[in-house]
XYZ file of C-alpha atoms in Angstrom:
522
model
C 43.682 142.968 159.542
C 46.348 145.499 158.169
C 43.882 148.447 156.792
C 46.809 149.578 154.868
C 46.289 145.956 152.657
C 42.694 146.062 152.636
C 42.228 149.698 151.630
C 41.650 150.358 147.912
C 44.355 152.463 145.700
C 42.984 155.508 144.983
C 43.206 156.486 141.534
C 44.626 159.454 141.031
C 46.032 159.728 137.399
C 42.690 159.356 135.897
C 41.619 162.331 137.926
C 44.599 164.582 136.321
C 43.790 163.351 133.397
C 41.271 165.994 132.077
C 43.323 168.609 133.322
C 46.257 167.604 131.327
C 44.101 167.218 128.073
C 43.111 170.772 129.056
C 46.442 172.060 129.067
C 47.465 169.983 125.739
C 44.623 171.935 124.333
C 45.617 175.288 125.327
C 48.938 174.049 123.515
C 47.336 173.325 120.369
C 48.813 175.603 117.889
C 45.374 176.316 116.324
C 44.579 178.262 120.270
C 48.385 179.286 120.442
C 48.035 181.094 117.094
C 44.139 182.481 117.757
C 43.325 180.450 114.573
C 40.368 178.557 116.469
C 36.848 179.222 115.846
C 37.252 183.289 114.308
C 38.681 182.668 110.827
C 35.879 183.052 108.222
C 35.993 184.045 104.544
C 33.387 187.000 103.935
C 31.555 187.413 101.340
C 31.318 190.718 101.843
C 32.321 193.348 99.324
C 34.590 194.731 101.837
C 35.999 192.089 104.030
C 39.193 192.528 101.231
C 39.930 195.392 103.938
C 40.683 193.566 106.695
C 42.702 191.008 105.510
C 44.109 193.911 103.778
C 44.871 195.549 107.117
C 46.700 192.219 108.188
C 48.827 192.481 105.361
C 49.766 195.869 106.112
C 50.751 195.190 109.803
C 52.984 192.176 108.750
C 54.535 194.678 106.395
C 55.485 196.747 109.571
C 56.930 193.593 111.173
C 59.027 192.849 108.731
C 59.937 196.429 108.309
C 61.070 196.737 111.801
C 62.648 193.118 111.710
C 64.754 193.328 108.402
C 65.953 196.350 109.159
C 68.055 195.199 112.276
C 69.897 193.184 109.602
C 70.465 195.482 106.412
C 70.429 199.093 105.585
C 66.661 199.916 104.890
C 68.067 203.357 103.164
C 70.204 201.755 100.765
C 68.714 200.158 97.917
C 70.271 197.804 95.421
C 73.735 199.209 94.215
C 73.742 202.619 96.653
C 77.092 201.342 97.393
C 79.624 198.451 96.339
C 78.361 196.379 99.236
C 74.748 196.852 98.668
C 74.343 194.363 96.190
C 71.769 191.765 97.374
C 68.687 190.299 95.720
C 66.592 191.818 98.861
C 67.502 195.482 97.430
C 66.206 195.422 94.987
C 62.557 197.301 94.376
C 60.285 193.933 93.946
C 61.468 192.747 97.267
C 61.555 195.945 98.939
C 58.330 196.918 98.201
C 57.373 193.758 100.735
C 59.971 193.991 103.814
C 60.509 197.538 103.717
C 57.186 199.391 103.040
C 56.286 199.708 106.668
C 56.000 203.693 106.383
C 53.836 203.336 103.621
C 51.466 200.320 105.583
C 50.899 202.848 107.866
C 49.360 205.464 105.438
C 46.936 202.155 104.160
C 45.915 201.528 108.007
C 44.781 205.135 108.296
C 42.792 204.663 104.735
C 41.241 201.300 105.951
C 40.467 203.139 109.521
C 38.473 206.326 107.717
C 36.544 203.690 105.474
C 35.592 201.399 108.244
C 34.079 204.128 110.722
C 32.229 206.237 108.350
C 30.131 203.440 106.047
C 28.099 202.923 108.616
C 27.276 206.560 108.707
C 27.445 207.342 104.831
C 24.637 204.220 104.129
C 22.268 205.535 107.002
C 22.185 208.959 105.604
C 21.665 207.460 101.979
C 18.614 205.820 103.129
C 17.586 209.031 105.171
C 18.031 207.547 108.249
C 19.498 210.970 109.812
C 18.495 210.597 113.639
C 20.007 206.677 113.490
C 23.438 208.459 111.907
C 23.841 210.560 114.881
C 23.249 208.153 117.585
C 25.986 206.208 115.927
C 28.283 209.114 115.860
C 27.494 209.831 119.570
C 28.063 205.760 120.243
C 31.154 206.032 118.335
C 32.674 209.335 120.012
C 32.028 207.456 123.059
C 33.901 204.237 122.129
C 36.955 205.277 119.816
C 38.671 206.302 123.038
C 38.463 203.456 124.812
C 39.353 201.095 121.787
C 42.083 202.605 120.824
C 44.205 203.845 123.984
C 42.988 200.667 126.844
C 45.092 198.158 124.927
C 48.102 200.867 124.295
C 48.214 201.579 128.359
C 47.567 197.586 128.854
C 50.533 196.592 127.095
C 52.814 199.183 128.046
C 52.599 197.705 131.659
C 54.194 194.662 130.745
C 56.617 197.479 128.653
C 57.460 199.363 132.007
C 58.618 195.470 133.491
C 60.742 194.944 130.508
C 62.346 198.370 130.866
C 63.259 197.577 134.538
C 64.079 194.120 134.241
C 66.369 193.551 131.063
C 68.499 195.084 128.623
C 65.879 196.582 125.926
C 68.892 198.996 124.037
C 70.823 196.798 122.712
C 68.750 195.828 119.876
C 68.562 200.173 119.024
C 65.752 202.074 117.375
C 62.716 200.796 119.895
C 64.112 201.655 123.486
C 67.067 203.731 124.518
C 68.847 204.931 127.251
C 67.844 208.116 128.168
C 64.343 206.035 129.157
C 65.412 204.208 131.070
C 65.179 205.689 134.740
C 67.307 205.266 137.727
C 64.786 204.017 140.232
C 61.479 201.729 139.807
C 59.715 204.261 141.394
C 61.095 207.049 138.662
C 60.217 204.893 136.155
C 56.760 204.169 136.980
C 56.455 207.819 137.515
C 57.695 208.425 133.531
C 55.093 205.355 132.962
C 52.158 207.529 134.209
C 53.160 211.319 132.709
C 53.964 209.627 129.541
C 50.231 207.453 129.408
C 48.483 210.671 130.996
C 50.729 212.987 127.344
C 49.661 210.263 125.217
C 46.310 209.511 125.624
C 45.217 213.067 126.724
C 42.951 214.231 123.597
C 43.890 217.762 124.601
C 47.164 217.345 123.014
C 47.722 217.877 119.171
C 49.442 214.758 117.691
C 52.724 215.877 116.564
C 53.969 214.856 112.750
C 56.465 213.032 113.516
C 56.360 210.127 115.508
C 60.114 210.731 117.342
C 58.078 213.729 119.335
C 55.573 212.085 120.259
C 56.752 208.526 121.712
C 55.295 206.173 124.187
C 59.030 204.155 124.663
C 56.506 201.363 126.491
C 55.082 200.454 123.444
C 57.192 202.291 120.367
C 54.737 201.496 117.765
C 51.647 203.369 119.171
C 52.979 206.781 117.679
C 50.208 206.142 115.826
C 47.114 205.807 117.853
C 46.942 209.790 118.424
C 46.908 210.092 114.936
C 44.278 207.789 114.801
C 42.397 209.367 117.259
C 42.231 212.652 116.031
C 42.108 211.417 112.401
C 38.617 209.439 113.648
C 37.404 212.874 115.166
C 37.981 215.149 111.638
C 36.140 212.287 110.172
C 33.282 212.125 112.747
C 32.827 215.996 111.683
C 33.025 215.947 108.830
C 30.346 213.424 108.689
C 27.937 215.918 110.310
C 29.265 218.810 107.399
C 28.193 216.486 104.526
C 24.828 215.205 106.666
C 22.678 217.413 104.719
C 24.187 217.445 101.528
C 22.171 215.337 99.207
C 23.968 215.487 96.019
C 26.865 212.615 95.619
C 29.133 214.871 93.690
C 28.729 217.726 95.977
C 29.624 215.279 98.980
C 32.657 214.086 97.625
C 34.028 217.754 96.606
C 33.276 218.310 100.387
C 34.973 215.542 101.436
C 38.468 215.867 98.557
C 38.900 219.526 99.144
C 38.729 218.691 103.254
C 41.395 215.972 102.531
C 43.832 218.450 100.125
C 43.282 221.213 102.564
C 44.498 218.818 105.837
C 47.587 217.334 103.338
C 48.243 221.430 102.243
C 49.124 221.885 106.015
C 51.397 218.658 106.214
C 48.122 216.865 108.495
C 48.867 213.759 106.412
C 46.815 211.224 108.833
C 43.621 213.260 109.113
C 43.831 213.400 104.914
C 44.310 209.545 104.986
C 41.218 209.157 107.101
C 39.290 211.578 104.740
C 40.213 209.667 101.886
C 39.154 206.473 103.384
C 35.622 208.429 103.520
C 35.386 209.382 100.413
C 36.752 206.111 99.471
C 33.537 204.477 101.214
C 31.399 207.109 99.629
C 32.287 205.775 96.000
C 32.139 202.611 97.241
C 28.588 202.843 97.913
C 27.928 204.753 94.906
C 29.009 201.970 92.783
C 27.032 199.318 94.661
C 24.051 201.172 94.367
C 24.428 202.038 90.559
C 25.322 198.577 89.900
C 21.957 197.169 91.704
C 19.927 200.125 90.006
C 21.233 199.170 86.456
C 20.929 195.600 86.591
C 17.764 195.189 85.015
C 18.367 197.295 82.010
C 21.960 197.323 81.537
C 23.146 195.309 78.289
C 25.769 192.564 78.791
C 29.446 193.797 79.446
C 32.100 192.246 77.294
C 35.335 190.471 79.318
C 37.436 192.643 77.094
C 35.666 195.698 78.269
C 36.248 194.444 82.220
C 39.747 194.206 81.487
C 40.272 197.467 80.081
C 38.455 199.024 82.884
C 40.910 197.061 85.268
C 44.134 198.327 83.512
C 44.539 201.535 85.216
C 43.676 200.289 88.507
C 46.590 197.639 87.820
C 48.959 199.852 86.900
C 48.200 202.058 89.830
C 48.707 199.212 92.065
C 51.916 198.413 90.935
C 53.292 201.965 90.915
C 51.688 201.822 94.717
C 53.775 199.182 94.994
C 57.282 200.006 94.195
C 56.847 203.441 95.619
C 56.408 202.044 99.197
C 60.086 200.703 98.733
C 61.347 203.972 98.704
C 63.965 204.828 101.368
C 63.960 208.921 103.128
C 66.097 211.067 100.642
C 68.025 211.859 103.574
C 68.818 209.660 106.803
C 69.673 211.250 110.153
C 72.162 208.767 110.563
C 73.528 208.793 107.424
C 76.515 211.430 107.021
C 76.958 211.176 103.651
C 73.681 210.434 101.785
C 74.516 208.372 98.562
C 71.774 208.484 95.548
C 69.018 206.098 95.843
C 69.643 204.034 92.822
C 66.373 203.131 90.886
C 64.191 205.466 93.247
C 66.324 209.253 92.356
C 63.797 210.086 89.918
C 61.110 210.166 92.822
C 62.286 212.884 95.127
C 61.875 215.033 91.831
C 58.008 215.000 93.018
C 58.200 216.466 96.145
C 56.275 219.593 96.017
C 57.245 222.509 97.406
C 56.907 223.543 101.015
C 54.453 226.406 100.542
C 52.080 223.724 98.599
C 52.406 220.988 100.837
C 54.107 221.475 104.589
C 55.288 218.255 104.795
C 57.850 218.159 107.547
C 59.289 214.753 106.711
C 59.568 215.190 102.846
C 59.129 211.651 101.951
C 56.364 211.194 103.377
C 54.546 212.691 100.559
C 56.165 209.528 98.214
C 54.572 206.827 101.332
C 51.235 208.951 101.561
C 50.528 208.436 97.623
C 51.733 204.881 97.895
C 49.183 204.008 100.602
C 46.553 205.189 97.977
C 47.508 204.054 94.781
C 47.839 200.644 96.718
C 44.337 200.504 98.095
C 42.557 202.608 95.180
C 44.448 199.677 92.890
C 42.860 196.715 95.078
C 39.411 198.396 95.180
C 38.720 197.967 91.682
C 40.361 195.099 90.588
C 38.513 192.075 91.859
C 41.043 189.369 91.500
C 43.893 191.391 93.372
C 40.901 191.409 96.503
C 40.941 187.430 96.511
C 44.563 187.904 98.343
C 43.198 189.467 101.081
C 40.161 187.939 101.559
C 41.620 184.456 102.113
C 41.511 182.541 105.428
C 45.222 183.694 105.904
C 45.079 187.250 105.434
C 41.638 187.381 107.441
C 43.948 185.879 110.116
C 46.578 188.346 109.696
C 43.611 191.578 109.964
C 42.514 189.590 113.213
C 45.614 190.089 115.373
C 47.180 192.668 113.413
C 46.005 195.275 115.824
C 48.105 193.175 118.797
C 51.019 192.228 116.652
C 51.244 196.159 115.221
C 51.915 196.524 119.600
C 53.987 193.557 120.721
C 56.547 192.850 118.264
C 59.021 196.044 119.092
C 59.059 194.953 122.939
C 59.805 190.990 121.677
C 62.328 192.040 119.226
C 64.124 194.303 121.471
C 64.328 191.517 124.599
C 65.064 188.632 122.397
C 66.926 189.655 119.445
C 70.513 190.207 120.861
C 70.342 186.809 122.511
C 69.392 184.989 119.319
C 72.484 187.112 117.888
C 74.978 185.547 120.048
C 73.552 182.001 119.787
C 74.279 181.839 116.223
C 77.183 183.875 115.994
C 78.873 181.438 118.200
C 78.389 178.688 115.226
C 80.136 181.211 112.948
C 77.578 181.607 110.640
C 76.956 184.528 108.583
C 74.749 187.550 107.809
C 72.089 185.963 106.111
C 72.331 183.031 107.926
C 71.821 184.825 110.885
C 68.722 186.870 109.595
C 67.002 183.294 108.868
C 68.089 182.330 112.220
C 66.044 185.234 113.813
C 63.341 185.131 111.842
C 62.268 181.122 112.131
C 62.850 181.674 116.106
C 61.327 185.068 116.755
C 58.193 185.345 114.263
C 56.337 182.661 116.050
C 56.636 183.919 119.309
C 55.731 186.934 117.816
C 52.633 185.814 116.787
C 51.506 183.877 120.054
C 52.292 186.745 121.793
C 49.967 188.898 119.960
C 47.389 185.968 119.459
C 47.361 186.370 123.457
C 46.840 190.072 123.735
C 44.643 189.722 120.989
C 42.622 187.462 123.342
C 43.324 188.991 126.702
C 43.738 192.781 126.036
C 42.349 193.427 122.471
C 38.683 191.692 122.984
C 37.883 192.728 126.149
C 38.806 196.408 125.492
C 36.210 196.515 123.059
C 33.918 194.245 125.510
C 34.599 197.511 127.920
C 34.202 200.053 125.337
C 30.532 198.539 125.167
C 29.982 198.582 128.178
C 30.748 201.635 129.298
C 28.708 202.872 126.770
C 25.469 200.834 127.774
C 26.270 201.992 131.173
C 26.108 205.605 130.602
C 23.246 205.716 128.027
C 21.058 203.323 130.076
C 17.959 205.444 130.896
C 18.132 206.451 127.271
C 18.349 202.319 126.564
C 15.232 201.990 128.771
C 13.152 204.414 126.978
C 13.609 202.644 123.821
C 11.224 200.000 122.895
C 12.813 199.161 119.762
C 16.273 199.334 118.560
C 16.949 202.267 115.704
C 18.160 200.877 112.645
C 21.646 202.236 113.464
C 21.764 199.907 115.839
C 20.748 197.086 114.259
C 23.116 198.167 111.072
C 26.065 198.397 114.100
C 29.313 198.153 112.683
C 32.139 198.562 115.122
C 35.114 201.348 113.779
C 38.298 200.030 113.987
C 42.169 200.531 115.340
C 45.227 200.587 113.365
C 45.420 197.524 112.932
C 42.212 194.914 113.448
C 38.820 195.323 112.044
C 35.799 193.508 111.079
C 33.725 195.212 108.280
C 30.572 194.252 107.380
C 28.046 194.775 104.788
C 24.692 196.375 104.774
C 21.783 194.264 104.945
C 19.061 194.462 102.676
C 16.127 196.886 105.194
C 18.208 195.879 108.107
C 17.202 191.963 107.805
C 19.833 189.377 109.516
C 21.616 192.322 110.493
C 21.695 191.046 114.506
C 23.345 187.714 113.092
C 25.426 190.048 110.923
C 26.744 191.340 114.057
C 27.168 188.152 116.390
C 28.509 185.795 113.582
C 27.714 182.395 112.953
C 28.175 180.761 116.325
C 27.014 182.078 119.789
C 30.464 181.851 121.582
C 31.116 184.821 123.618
C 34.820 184.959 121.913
C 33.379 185.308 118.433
C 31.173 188.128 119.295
C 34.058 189.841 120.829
C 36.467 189.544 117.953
C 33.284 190.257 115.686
C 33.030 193.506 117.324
C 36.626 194.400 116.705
C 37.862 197.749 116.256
C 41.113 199.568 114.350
């Protein structure tokens, strides 16, 4: 008998089967995009903050993206060419508002790691508020500089491996070294300057760059904006009195802005910001029971300001530098001249980069606006924007190395059909802003969670004996809400006496994942 005939085919497509349905699920753009199992509409009174946050980083993405393609410091009619519907101060205040986004991240960042703080010390919880400070001290590092150094390694591969100056403004060529070996050395000296907390942040973000991952100028400022808040929460510990806090807290803020410390004023206003915040929640649950019914004419009164203040917020963050180092011969700014009449003078405010001042008040108008007004917080809080505060921490990192690598090539692509500027733009945009946002969707899985996974570690690790002692947790611990990065955060509320606040913390299901991106950080 021929065994070849009598032996039985093997099967061996069913048997790749379940690999390839694993692989067409990895591919499913609900994984691709991080959608999948962490999108959930809060009902929180402050979850508007971290969609909020999202909004702000896609703000920076299309400030960085748009302005390969036009002149971000000419507005509508600066010159005979500028004459284009995207000019014009509706539409700038969306694509080209990135410096003032910034300024809102830093206000989002001071809110989210001192609530936590300012609720225990309302309900006298004093020893609980210091553990969390020492927890947080111990974490903010961590959180905010592991994912920086993470993705600049992929940075320092790019910067050896393909042309990353032709796009201009996020690499050039001075940084780029003449050996691997020299540039891995530059990789090191420049993570080691960056991340060294020994090293005052400069003010402007040209002096202090990390070329491996342009946008994290920021993060020191962060940093050090989280430690003046940290003390700052000790300062007002003791102070019982509400109004007396908050004078603390405003002059603190005036006094850091007075000596052009714009980021560590941003963070101080997010504080006080949380203060009031807390204030109103607990006046409105003290005068529920006696307070007479409120007329919808009286709401909308109240809301007027706050609207207006918005929309001045608004059209302010449009508003291009007075003068561009680039630009020789600085034209007016037509429909934002009248602005630059505000800036104060130097001895009142030592604000290196002038407009600043016009981005910093933006930032707060914009967020002082939403606070109050209850249907400009339903943007924010839906599934979309909750998205965008997910990965806007990754995408705030990833986008200058994609643009940079890819941008030129989609440039010659389409300029070999002939088409035009605008043309062009679109071209760019529909091709680049997904990849965009799988690539951060990625980091935000593979870099931005377990950094934070880390961060708690490390902590449990080095505060175990303490851990052991403990027979039950301290209500700062079961009130835990993570602080934040520039640019992803989960905020929650306050239980009532600390009840459901473990599920608070986990989320509705008991995936590993979702308690990792529940534990996010700014």
């Amino acid at each position: 008998m021929d065994p070849v005939k009598d032996s039985k085919p093997t099967r061996r497509f069913p048997a790749i089967l379940p690999h390839v349905r694993h692989f067409s699920r990895a591919l499913h753009p609900k994984v691709l995009f991080a959608w999948e199992n962490s999108v959930q509409i809060r009902s929180s009174n402050t979850s508007w903050l971290d969609g909020l946050r999202g909004i702000a980083a896609l703000q920076v993405y299309f400030f960085h993206f748009f302005g390969l393609h036009t002149r971000w410091g000419n507005p509508y009619g600066a010159t005979p060419e500028d004459v284009y519907i995207h000019q014009l101060p509706l539409f700038r205040g969306i694509w080209a508002a990135g410096s003032a986004a910034v300024c809102i991240f830093f206000v989002i960042s001071g809110f989210a790691i001192t609530i936590k703080c300012l609720t225990l010390l309302r309900k006298g919880q004093h020893l609980a508020c210091y553990e969390s400070l020492a927890s947080s001290l111990i974490r903010r590092g961590f959180r905010l500089y592991l994912p920086v150094v993470l993705v600049g390694i992929p940075g320092l591969l790019l910067m050896r491996t393909v042309n990353m100056v032709e796009a201009g403004t996020f690499s050039f060529e001075l940084e780029r070294k003449n050996s691997t070996m020299e540039q891995l050395l530059d990789f090191v000296h420049r993570s080691d300057a960056h991340i060294s907390p020994f090293n005052y942040p400069e003010m402007q973000e040209y002096k202090d760059r990390y070329p491996y991952a342009p946008s994290s100028w920021t993060i020191p400022m962060e940093y050090y904006g989280s430690i003046v808040s940290y003390l700052t929460i000790l300062i007002v510990s003791r102070i019982a009195a509400f109004k007396l806090r908050c004078a603390v807290i405003g002059f603190s803020s005036l006094y850091a802005l007075h000596h052009g410390c714009w980021w560590a004023s941003l963070f101080l206003n997010g504080m006080l910001l949380a203060e009031v915040t807390l204030e109103q929640r607990h006046r409105a649950e003290m005068g529920e029971k006696h307070a007479a019914p409120t007329s919808r004419a009286r709401h909308i009164l109240y809301q007027i300001p706050f609207i207006l203040m918005f929309a001045l917020g608004f059209y302010i963050g449009g508003v291009p530098p007075k003068v561009l180092a680039f630009d020789f011969s600085p034209l007016p700014r037509v429909g934002y001249q009248w602005l630059y009449n505000f800036y104060p003078p130097s001895w009142l405010f030592e604000m290196q980069e002038d407009t600043r001042f016009l981005w910093y008040w933006s930032g707060m108008f914009t967020i002082i606006g939403i606070s109050q007004v209850p249907w400009l917080r339903r943007v924010p809080e839906s599934t979309f924007c909750q998205w965008l505060g997910k990965l806007s921490f990754s995408l705030y990192l990833v986008h200058p190395a994609i643009l940079a690598v890819l941008k030129p090539h989609t440039d010659r692509l389409i300029e070999g059909l002939g088409a035009g500027r605008g043309v062009k733009c679109a071209f760019d945009f529909m091709v680049l802003t997904p990849i965009c946002f799988i690539v951060a969707a990625a980091t935000e899985r593979w870099i931005d969670q377990p950094s934070v996974t880390f961060a708690r570690w490390f902590e449990k690790r080095i505060t175990r004996q303490e851990a052991e002692k403990s027979v039950e947790l301290p209500l700062g611990r079961q009130l835990e809400m993570e602080e934040q990065a520039p640019l992803v955060e989960r905020i929650w509320p306050e239980e009532e006496e600390g009840k459901e606040s473990s599920a608070a913390l986990l989320g509705s299901s008991g995936s590993s994942q979702q308690r990792a991106s529940h534990d996010r950080i700014s």
